[in-house]
Amino acid sequence: MTSWTERYLEVALQAIRDDKRSDVERELRSSITDAIDERVAAGEDAAAAERAVLEALGDPAELAAGYTGRPNYLIGPELFPLYRATVPRIVAASVPIAALVLGALTSLGGGNLADVIGGVISGTINVIFQIAFWGTLAFVVLERADAARAVRDDVVSRIAPWSVERLPKPSPRRVSARQAVGGISGALVAAGGLLFLQSLNMPGPNGAWGLFDGPFGSQWFWFVEIVLVARAALHIVTFAAGRWTMPLATANAILVLCFALPIAAFALSGQLIDFYFADAIGWHGLPDGTGLPMLAVAGGTTLVAALEIALGFARLRPDARLGSILQVSRHSA
Amino acid sequence: MDQDQLGNHREELRRGTVVLACLLALREPGYGYGLLKTLDAAGIACDGNTVYPLLRRLEDRGLLESEWNTEESRPRKFYRTTSAGSELAALLLADVVDLTRSLHSLDGGTNR
């Protein structure tokens, strides 16, 4: 017997349990030899016959999967609904949190704004991949590992049969006029408030000093103003469209980050409030990024931004809740 | 008619009948390759990579029993349908007959 068959058997038998391997090998070997013999008896060349028989038998890994009953897929149909209901949601929920926390941390490190934004983008992408990878891996292990069989059976037994409660709500909620007016006026009040703060002046050593005369005022104040006006426009568009859609909620999240990240970053790096202005009003520690006022500004902005982003996606579609997929109560022993 | 599509539908249609075919054929003891030939001759083409693992699974479930025959020049594992296997085969065969009749009646009896 030449090497093709030996190599084929080696691959096919690898995954077979020890106590069954020699029996399966003996049987497969005789089946293969039977088939080769018949082709040779019909006048075929021995090497060509062997090749044809093995290729007809197909990928040895697939043959082995037939013997072991081990799945040829990563996550099977029983666990997939749970997988789809959890991992993408955890990833989605962690994106705004990761972006804001990373923004705060990198700006505490005292880098310039380009570094902060670059760090936030690459760090957030990293977080997405990490959670998606480890979350998927956990499900793959649960699906395939022999040691996890008991856990897997328990999880599968808790997955409730599909019921009508899992249907999405009949129609996405309409945006009410009150919600739209609230959103629009919120953005405009914030824009106006910032304009008012910017107009504050105090007589200083070399003339009048504005509250935002530091790096924030010269580079980013108008950017933040434009972002706020854009948010008001977004609320108008959403009202006209009648409901929040994925693109609108995503645009909302980006605009909120464009507003919150510069303010939090400048506050933490001590560059939000001009320090001549602080001297003039007699509060010397006010602009300090490690002082309580600026920490409060950064923390408050982060918190509000996280809420705004979460709210945008929550209004998207009140989907089936995890509780209706997992029957926790039935097994609460 | 798209040959690929025809092939896919045929495969789908036959997948469920391989078990029945094996249980029926092995009421006479047979070994792996011999069974493939028997099924092929009966007009039921199957691949070894489907049938060989299937025989093991049916044996594990008590529908087939097996015995090594070492008397001939080449040792072969012979399978035979158990009484539980025969019982199951009879039920499945009745289902297939019913199903064929139902399909004919859906066809409006135009099929000769």
Coordinates of C-alpha atoms in Angstrom, one line a residue, chain A residues 8 20 22-39 56-59 62-63 65-67 69, chain B residues 30-34 36-37 47-57 59-60 66 68-70 74-79:
Chain A
Y8 CA -5.2 9.9 4.3
K20 CA -12.4 3.3 18.5
S22 CA -8.0 1.0 15.5
D23 CA -11.4 -0.5 14.6
V24 CA -12.3 2.4 12.4
E25 CA -8.8 2.3 10.8
R26 CA -9.2 -1.4 10.0
E27 CA -12.6 -0.9 8.5
L28 CA -11.7 2.2 6.5
R29 CA -8.5 0.5 5.2
S30 CA -10.5 -2.5 4.0
S31 CA -13.1 -0.3 2.4
I32 CA -10.5 1.7 0.5
T33 CA -8.6 -1.4 -0.6
D34 CA -11.9 -2.9 -1.8
A35 CA -12.6 0.1 -4.0
I36 CA -9.0 0.3 -5.3
D37 CA -9.0 -3.4 -6.2
E38 CA -12.2 -3.1 -8.2
R39 CA -10.8 -0.2 -10.2
A56 CA -14.1 10.3 -4.1
L57 CA -14.0 9.7 -0.3
G58 CA -13.3 13.5 0.1
D59 CA -11.6 15.6 2.7
E62 CA -14.9 16.0 6.9
L63 CA -14.9 12.2 7.1
A65 CA -16.3 14.9 11.5
G66 CA -18.8 12.3 10.4
Y67 CA -17.3 9.8 12.8
G69 CA -20.2 14.0 15.4
Chain B
G30 CA -23.1 -6.5 4.4
Y31 CA -19.8 -4.6 4.7
G32 CA -19.0 -1.0 3.9
Y33 CA -17.9 -1.1 0.3
G34 CA -20.3 -3.9 -0.6
L36 CA -22.2 1.1 -1.5
K37 CA -22.3 -1.2 -4.5
D47 CA -20.8 8.5 -1.1
G48 CA -18.5 6.5 1.2
N49 CA -17.9 9.6 3.3
T50 CA -21.6 9.6 4.1
V51 CA -22.3 5.9 4.5
Y52 CA -19.2 4.8 6.5
P53 CA -19.7 7.1 9.4
L54 CA -23.4 6.6 9.3
L55 CA -23.0 2.8 9.8
R56 CA -21.2 3.6 13.1
R57 CA -23.8 6.0 14.3
E59 CA -24.7 0.9 15.4
D60 CA -24.2 3.2 18.4
S66 CA -21.6 -5.6 13.6
W68 CA -15.7 -8.8 12.0
N69 CA -15.4 -11.5 9.4
T70 CA -11.7 -12.7 9.4
R74 CA -9.3 -9.5 3.7
P75 CA -11.0 -8.9 7.1
R76 CA -14.3 -7.0 6.8
K77 CA -16.7 -5.6 9.2
F78 CA -20.2 -6.9 8.5
Y79 CA -23.3 -5.0 9.6

